[in-house]
mmCIF file of C-alpha atoms and ligand atoms in Angstrom:
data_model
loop_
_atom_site.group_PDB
_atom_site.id
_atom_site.type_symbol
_atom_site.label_atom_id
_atom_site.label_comp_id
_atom_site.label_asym_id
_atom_site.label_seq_id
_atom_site.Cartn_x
_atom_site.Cartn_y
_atom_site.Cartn_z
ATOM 1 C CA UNK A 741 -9.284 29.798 150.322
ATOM 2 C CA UNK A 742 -7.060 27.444 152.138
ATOM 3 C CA UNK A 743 -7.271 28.152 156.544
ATOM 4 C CA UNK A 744 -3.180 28.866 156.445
ATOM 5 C CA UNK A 745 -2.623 31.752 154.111
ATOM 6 C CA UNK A 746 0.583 34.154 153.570
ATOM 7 C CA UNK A 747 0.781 38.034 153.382
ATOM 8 C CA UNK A 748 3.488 38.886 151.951
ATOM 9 C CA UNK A 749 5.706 41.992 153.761
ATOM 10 C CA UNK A 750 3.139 43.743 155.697
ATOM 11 C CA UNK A 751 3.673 47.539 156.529
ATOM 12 C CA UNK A 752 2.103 49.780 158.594
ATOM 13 C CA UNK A 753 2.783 53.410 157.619
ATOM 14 C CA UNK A 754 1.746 55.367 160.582
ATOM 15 C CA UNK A 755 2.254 54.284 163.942
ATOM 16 C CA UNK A 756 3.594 56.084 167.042
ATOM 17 C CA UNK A 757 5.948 53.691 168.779
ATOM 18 C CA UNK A 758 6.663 56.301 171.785
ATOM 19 C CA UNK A 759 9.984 55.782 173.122
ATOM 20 C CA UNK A 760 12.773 58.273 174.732
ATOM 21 C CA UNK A 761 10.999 60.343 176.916
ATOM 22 C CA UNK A 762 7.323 58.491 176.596
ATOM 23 C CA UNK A 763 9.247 55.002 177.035
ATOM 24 C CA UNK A 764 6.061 55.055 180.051
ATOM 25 C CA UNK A 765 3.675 54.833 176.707
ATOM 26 C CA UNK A 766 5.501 52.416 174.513
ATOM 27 C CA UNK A 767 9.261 51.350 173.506
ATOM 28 C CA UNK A 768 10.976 50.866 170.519
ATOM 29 C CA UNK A 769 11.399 47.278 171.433
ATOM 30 C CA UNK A 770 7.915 46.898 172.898
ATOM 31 C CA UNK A 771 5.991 48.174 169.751
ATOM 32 C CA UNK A 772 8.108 46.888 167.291
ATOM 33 C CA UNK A 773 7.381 43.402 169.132
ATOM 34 C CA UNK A 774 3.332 43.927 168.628
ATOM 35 C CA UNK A 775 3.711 45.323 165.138
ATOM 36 C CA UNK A 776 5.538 41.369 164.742
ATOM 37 C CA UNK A 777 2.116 40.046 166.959
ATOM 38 C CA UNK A 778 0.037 42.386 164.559
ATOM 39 C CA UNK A 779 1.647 40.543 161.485
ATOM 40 C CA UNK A 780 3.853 43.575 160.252
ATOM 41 C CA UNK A 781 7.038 43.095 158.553
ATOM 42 C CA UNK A 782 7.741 46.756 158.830
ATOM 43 C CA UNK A 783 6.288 50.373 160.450
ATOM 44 C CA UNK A 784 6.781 53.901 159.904
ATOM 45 C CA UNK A 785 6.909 56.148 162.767
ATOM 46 C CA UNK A 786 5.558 59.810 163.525
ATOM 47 C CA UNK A 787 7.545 62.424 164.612
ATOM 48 C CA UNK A 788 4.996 63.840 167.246
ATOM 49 C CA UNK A 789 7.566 62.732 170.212
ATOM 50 C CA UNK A 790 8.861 64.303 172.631
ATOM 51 C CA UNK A 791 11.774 65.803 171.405
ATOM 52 C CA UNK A 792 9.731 66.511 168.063
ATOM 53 C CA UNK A 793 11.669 64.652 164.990
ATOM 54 C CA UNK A 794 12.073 68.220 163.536
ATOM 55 C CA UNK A 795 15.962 68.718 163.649
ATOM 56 C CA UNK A 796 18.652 66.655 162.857
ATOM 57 C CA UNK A 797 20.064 66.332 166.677
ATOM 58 C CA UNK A 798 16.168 64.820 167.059
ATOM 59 C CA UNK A 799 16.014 62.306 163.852
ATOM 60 C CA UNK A 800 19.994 61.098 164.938
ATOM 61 C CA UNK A 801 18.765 60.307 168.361
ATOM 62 C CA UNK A 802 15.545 58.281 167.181
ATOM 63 C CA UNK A 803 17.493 56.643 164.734
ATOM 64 C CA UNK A 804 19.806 55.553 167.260
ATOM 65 C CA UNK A 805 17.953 54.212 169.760
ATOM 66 C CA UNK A 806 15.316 52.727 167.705
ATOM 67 C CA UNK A 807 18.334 50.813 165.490
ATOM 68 C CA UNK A 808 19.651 49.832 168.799
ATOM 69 C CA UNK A 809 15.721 48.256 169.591
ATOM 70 C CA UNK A 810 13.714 47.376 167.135
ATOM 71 C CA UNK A 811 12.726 44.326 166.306
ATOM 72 C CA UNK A 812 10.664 44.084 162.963
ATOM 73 C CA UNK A 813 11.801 46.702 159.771
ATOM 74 C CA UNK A 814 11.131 50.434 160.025
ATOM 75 C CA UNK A 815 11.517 53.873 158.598
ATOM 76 C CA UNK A 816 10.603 57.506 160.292
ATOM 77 C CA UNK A 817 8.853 60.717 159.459
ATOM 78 C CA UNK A 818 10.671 64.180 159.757
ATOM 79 C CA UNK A 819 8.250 66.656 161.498
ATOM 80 C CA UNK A 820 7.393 70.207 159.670
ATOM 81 C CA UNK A 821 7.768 72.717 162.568
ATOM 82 C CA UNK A 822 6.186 75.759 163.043
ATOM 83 C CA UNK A 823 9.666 77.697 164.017
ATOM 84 C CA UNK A 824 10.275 77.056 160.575
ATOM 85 C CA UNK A 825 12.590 73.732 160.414
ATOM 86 C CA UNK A 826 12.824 74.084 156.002
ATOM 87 C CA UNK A 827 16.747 74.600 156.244
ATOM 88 C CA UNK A 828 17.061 70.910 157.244
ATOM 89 C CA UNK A 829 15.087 69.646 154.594
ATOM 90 C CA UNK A 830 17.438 68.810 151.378
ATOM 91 C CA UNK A 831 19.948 66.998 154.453
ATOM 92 C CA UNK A 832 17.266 65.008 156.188
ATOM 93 C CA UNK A 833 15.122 63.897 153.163
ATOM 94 C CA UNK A 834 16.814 61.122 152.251
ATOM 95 C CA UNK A 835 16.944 59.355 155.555
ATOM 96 C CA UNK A 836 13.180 59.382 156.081
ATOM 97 C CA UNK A 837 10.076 57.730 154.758
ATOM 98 C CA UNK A 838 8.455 61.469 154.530
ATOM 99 C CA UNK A 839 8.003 64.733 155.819
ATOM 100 C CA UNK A 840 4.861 64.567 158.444
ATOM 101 C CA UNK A 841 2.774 68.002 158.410
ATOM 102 C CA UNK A 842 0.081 68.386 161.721
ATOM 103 C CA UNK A 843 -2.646 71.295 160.497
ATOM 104 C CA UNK A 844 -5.086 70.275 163.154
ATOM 105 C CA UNK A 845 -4.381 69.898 166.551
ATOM 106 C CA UNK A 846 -3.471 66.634 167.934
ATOM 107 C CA UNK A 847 -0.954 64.728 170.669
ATOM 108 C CA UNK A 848 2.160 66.829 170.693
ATOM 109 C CA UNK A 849 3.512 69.989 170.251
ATOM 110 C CA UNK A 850 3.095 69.819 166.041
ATOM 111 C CA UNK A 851 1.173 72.068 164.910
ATOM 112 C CA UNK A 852 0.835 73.830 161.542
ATOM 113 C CA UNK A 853 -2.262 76.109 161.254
ATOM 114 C CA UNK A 854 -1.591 78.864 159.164
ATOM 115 C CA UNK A 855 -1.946 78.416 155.434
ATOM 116 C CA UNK A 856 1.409 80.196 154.370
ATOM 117 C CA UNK A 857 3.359 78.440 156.720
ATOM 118 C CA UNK A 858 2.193 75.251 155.239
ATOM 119 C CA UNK A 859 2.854 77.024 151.910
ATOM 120 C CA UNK A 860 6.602 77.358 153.096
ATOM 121 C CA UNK A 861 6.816 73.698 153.630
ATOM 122 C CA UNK A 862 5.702 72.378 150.941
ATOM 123 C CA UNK A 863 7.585 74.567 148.546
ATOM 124 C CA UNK A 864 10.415 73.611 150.374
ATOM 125 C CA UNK A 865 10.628 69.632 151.027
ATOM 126 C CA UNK A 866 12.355 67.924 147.990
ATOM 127 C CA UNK A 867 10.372 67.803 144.887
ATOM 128 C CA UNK A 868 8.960 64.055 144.387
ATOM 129 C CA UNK A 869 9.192 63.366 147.696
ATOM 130 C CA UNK A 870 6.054 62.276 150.317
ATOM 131 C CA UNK A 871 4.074 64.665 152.621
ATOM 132 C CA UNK A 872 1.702 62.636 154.729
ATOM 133 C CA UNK A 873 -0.725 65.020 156.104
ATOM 134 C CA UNK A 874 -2.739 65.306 159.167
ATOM 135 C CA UNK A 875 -5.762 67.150 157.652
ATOM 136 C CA UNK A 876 -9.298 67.267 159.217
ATOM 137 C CA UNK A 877 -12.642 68.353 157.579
ATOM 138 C CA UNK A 878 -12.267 71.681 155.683
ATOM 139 C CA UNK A 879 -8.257 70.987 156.350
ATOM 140 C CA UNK A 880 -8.391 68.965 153.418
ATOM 141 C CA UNK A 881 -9.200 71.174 151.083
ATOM 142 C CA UNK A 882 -6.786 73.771 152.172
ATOM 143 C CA UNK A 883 -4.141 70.721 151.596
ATOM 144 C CA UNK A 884 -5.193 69.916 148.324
ATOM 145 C CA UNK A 885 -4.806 73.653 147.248
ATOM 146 C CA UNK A 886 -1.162 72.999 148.092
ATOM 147 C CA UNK A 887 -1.225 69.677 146.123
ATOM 148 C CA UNK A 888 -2.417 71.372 143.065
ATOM 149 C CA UNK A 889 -0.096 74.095 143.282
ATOM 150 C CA UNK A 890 2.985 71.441 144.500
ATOM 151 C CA UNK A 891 2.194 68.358 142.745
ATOM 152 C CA UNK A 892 3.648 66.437 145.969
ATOM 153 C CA UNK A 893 2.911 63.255 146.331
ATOM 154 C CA UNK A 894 0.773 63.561 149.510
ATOM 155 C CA UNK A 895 -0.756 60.780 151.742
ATOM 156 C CA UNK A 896 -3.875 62.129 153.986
ATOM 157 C CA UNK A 897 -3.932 60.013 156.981
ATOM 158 C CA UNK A 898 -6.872 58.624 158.955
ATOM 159 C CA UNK A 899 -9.551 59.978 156.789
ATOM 160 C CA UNK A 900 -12.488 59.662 158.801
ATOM 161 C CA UNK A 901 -15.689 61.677 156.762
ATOM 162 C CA UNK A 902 -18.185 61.262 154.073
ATOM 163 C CA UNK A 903 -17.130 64.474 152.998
ATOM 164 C CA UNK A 904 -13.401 64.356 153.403
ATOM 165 C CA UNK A 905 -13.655 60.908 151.278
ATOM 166 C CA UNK A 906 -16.100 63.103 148.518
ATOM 167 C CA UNK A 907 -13.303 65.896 148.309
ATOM 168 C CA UNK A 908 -10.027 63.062 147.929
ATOM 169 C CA UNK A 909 -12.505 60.906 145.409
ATOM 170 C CA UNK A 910 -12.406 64.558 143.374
ATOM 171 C CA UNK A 911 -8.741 65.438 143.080
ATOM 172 C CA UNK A 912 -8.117 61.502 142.321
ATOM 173 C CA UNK A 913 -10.242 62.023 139.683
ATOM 174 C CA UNK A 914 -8.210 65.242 138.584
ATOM 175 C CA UNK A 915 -5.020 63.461 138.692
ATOM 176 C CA UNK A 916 -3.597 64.809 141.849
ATOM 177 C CA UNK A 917 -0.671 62.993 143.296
ATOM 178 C CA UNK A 918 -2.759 62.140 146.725
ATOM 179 C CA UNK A 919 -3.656 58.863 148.610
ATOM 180 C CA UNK A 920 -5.566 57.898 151.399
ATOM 181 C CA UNK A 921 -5.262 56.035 154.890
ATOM 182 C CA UNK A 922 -8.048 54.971 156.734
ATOM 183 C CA UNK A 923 -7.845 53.157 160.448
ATOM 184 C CA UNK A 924 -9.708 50.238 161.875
ATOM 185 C CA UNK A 925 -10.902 52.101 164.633
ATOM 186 C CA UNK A 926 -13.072 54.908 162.416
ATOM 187 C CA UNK A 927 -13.684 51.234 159.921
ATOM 188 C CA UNK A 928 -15.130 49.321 163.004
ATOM 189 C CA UNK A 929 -15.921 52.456 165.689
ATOM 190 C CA UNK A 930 -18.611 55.041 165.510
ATOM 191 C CA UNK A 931 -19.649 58.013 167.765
ATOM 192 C CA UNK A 932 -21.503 55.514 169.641
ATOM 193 C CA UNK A 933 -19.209 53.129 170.904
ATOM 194 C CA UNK A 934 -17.763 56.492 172.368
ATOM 195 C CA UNK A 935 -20.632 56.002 175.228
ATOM 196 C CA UNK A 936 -19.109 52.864 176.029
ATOM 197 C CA UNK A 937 -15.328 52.874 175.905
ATOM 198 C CA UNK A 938 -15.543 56.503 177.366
ATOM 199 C CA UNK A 939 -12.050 57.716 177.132
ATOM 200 C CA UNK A 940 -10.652 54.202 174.939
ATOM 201 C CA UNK A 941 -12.809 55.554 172.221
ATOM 202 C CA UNK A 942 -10.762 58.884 172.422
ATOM 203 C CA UNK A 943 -8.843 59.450 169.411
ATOM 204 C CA UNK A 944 -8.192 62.535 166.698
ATOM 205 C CA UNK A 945 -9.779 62.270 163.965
ATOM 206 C CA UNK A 946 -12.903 61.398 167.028
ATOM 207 C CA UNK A 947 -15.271 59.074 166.002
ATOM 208 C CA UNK A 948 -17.710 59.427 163.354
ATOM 209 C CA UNK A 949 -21.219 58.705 162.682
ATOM 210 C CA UNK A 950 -22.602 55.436 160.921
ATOM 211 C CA UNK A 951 -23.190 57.474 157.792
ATOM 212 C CA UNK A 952 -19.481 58.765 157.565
ATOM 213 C CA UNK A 953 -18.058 54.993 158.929
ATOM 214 C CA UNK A 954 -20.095 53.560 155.662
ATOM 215 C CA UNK A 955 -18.339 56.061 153.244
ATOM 216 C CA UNK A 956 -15.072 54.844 154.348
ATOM 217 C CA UNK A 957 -16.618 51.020 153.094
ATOM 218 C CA UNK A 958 -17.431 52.593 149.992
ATOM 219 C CA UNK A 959 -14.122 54.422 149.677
ATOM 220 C CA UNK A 960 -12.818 51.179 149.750
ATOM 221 C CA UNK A 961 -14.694 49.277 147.462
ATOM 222 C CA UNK A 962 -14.142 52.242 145.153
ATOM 223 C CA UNK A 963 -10.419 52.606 145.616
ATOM 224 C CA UNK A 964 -10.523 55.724 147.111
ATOM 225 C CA UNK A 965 -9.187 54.291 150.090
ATOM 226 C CA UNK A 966 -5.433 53.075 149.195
ATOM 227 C CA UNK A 967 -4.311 52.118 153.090
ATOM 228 C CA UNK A 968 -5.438 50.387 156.190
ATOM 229 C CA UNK A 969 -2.827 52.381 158.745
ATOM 230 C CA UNK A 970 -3.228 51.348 162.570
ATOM 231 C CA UNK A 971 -2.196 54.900 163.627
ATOM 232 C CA UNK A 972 -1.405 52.509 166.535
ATOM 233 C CA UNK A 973 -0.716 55.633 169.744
ATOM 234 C CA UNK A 974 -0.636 53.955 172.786
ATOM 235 C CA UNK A 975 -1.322 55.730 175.703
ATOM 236 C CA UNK A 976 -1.352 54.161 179.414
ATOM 237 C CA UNK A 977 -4.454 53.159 181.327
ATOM 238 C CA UNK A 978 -3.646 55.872 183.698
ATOM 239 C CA UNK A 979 -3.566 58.489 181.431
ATOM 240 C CA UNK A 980 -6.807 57.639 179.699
ATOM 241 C CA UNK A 981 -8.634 57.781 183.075
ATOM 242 C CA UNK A 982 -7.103 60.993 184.036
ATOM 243 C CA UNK A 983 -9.935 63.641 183.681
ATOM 244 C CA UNK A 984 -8.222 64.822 180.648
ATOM 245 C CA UNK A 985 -7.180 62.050 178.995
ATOM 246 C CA UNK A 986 -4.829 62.273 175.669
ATOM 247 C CA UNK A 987 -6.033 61.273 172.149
ATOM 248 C CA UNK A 988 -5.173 58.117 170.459
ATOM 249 C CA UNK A 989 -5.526 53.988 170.509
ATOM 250 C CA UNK A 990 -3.137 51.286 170.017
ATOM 251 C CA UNK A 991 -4.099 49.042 166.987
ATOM 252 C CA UNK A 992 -1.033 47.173 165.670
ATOM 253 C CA UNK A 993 -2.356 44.079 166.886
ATOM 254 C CA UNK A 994 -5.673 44.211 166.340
ATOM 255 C CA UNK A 995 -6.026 45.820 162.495
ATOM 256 C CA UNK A 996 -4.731 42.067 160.633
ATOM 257 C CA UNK A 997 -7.376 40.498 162.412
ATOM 258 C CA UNK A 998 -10.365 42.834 162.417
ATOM 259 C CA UNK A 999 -9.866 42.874 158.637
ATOM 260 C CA UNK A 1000 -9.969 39.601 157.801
ATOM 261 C CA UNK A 1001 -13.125 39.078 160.126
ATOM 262 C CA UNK A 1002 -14.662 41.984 158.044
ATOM 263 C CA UNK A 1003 -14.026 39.904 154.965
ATOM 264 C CA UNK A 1004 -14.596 37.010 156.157
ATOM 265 C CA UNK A 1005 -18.188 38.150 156.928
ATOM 266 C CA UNK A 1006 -18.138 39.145 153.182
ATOM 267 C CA UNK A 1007 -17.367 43.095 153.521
ATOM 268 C CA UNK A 1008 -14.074 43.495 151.297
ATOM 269 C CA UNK A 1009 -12.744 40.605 149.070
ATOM 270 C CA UNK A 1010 -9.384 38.994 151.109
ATOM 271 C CA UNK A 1011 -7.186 40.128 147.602
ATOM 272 C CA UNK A 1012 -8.248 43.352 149.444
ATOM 273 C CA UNK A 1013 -7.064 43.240 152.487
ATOM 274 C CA UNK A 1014 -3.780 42.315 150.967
ATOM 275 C CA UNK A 1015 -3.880 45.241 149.380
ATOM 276 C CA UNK A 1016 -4.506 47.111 152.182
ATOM 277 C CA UNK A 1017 -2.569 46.597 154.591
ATOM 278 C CA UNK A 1018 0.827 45.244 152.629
ATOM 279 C CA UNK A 1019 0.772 45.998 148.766
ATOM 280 C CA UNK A 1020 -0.717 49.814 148.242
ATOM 281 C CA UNK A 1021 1.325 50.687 151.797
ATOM 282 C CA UNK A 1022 4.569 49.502 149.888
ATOM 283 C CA UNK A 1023 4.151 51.291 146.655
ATOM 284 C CA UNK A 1024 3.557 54.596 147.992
ATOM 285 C CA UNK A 1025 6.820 54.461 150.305
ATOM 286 C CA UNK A 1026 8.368 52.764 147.039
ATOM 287 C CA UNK A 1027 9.436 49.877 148.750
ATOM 288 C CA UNK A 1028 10.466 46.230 147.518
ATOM 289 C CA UNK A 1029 9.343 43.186 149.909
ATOM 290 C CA UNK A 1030 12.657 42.206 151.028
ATOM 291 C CA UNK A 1031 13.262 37.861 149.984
ATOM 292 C CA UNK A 1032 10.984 35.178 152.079
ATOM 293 C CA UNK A 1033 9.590 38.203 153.840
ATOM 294 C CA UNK A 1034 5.601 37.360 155.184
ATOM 295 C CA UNK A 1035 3.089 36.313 157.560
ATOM 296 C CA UNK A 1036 1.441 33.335 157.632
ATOM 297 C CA UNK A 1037 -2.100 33.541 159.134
ATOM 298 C CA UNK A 1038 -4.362 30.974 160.118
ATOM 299 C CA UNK A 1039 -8.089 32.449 158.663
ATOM 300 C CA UNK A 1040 -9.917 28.987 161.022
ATOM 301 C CA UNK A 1041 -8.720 30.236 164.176
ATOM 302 C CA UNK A 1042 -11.415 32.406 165.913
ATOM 303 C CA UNK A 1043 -10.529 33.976 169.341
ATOM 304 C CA UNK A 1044 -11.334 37.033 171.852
ATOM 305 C CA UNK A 1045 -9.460 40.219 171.548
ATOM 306 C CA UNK A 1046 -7.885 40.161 175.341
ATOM 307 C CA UNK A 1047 -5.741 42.543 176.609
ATOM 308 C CA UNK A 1048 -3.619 39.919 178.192
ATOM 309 C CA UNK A 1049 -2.576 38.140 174.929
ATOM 310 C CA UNK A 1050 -0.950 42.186 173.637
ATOM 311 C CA UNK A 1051 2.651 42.682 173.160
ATOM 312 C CA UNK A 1052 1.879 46.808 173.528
ATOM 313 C CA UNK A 1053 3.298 47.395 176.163
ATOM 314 C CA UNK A 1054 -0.036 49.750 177.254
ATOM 315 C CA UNK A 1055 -2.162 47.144 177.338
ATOM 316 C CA UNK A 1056 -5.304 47.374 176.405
ATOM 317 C CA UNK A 1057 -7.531 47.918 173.348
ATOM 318 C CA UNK A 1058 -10.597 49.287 172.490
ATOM 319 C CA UNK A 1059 -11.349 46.237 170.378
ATOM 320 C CA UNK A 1060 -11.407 43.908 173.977
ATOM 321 C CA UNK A 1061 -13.954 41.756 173.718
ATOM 322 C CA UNK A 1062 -14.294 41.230 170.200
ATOM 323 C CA UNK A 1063 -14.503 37.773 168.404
ATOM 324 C CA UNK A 1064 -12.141 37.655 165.387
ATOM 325 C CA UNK A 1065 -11.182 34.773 162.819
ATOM 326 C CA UNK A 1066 -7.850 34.926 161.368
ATOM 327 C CA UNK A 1067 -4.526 34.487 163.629
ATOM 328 C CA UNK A 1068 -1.123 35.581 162.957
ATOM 329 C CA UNK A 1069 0.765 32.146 163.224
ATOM 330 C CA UNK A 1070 4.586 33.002 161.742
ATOM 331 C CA UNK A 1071 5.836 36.111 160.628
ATOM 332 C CA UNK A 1072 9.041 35.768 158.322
ATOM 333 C CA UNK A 1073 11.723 38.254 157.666
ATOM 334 C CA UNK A 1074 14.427 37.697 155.032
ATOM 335 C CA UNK A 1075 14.550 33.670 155.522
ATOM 336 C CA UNK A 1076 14.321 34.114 159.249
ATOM 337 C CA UNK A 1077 11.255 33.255 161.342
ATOM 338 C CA UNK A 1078 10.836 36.195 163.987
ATOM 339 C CA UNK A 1079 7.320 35.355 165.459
ATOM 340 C CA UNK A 1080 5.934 32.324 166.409
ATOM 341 C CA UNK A 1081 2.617 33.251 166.989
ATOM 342 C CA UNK A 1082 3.001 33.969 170.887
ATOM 343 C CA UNK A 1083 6.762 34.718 171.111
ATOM 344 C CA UNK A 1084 8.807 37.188 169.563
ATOM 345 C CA UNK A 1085 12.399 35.250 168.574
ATOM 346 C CA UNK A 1086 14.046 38.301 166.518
ATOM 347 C CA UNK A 1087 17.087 40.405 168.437
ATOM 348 C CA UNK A 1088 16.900 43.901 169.686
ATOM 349 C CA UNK A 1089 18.349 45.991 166.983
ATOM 350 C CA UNK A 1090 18.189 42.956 164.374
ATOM 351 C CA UNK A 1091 15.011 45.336 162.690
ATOM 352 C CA UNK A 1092 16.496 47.215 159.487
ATOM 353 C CA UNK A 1093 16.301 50.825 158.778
ATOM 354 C CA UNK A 1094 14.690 50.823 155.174
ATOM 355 C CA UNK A 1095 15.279 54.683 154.460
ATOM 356 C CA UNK A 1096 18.835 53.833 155.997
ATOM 357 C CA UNK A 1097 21.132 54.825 152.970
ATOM 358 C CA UNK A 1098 21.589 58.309 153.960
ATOM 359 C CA UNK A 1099 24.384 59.997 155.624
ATOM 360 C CA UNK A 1100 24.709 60.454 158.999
ATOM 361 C CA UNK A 1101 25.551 63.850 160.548
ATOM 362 C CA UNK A 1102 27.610 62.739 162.944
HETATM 363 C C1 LIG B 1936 -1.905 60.406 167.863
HETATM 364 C C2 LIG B 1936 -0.917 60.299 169.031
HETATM 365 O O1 LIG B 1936 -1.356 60.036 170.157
HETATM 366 O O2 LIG B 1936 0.286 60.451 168.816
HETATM 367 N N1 LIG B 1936 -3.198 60.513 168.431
HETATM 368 C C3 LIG B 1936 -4.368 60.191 167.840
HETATM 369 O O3 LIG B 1936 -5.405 60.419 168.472
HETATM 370 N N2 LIG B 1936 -4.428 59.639 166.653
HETATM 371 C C4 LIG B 1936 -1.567 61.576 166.981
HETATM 372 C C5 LIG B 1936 -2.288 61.588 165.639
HETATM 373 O O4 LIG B 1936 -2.186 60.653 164.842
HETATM 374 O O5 LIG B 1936 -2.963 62.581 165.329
HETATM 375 ZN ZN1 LIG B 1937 -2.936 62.393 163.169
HETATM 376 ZN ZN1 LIG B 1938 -1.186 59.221 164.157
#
């Protein structure tokens, strides 16, 4: 392989880029500028804010403020409720990448635990159209009940078990609609590492053991695994040393480059990592790589992960420290270069809306 390669349209499909009322966290324009550093042509982005993306008042203000910010190319989840938000479905379903279900407990106010309710909402979200699912441990079976019965396409985020990865390996083989996202942090982190990053090892799904880290390799290898997602959820520095600090990690900059160390060191073939992290990503969301769209990385360039060098605007990492090879050089979106490897050169706002052709409600 030649030291300069191109990726071509990179997209991260679950990221939390704050904003609005956690603006303290992360911005629209600050995360969108690392998700450029991280190499990403485009992100989708949760709906676990504060307001919740579960009405349209909510979506119409994120969509305004983060068309009015971003930087690189994005779409948004709409949030299932648990008051029971179904009515808004058939208007909203256009204008988002997905509808985002929580059934475990995790940052936010989302929260879906009772079987029927998730029943209701996935009877009622637009046939053919994505759930991406928050599922953990026996979770995931209770999902793929709802799969069978549903036949929605469904994406199960951060998959972080031996055993979740046995059950999702089972209904692929069945022919179930489902696919599966696994992070760098539960690719590169286990349990351990917990005893020395203390509360920057703090993240739901937590950190696994070696034996469960390994079957996410496998999954890979085996195509089990469809997605590398960054489930980038900055939090500040002060919150994760309050006594009870909240859940989550940034990754957008760090995921590009811990990958291609990983093959690099002969772990996953680099065709996979392209896979990974721009090709399967696109598919799912059924998206075309807009023209002389990509990122050109330089795979000679080794260097520390330091949390000086991030563009989140939390700023820090539970990767600091780390040698990588592989650096982000360019990143390219339709004919126009928007990161030159340390500076981001795009606009506020100049980022595109990709589920954009929807009405608007007001
Ligand atoms: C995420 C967050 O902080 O928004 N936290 C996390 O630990 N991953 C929420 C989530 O993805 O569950
Ligand atoms: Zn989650
Ligand atoms: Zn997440």
């Amino acid at each position: 392989m030649p030291d300069l390669i191109r990726i071509p349209a990179m997209l991260d499909p679950h990221v939390h880029l704050r904003g609005m009322e956690w603006s303290h966290k992360g911005t629209f324009a600050s995360e969108t500028a690392a998700a450029l550093a991280g190499g990403y042509w485009a992100v989708l982005d949760m709906p676990n804010t504060p307001p919740p993306t579960v009405d349209p008042p909510a979506l119409e203000r994120k969509l305004a403020v983060l068309g009015a910010e971003a930087v690189c190319d994005w779409g948004v989840y709409f949030g299932a409720s648990q008051d029971g938000n179904t009515a808004h479905y058939p208007a909203v379903a256009e204008r988002v990448c997905g509808l985002k279900m929580y059934n475990n407990a995790t940052t936010g106010s989302l929260l879906i635990a009772d079987q029927g309710a998730r029943e209701m909402h996935f009877r009622a979200w637009p046939r053919g159209r994505l759930i991406a699912v928050h599922a953990e441990g026996e979770t995931v079976a209770d999902i793929l009940a709802l799969v069978r019965r549903y036949r929605t396409p469904t994406h199960f985020c951060h998959i972080s078990t031996a055993d979740e990865i046995a059950l999702l390996a089972a209904a692929k083989s069945d022919g179930l609609p489902v696919t599966v996202g696994v992070t760098p942090h539960h690719l590169f982190l286990t349990d351990e590492d917990v005893r020395t990053l203390g509360a920057l090892g703090r993240m739901k799904p937590e950190l696994k053991t070696r034996a469960d880290q390994d079957a996410l390799w496998d999954g890979i290898a085996r195509g089990v695994v469809d997605v590398v997602e960054s489930d980038h959820a900055p939090h500040t520095l002060d919150e994760k040393r309050a006594p009870e600090p909240p859940s989550g990690v940034p990754g957008l900059e760090t995921t590009l480059p811990l990958l291609l160390t990983a093959a690099r060191e002969g772990r996953l073939p680099p065709e996979r990592v392209i896979e990974l992290v721009a090709l399967h990503p696109r598919k799912i969301f059924g998206l075309r790589a807009p023209d002389d769209t990509y990122t050109l990385v330089d795979l000679a360039d080794r260097y520390e992960i330091r949390r000086e060098n991030l563009h989140t605007l939390c700023g820090w990492s539970p990767f600091e420290g780390w040698m990588v090879q592989g650096r982000v050089r360019e990143v390219w979106i339709r004919g126009r270069r928007v990161f030159d490897g340390e500076r981001v050169l795009a606009a506020p706002g100049s980022g595109r809306n990709l589920f954009g052709a929807g009405e608007s409600f007001v």
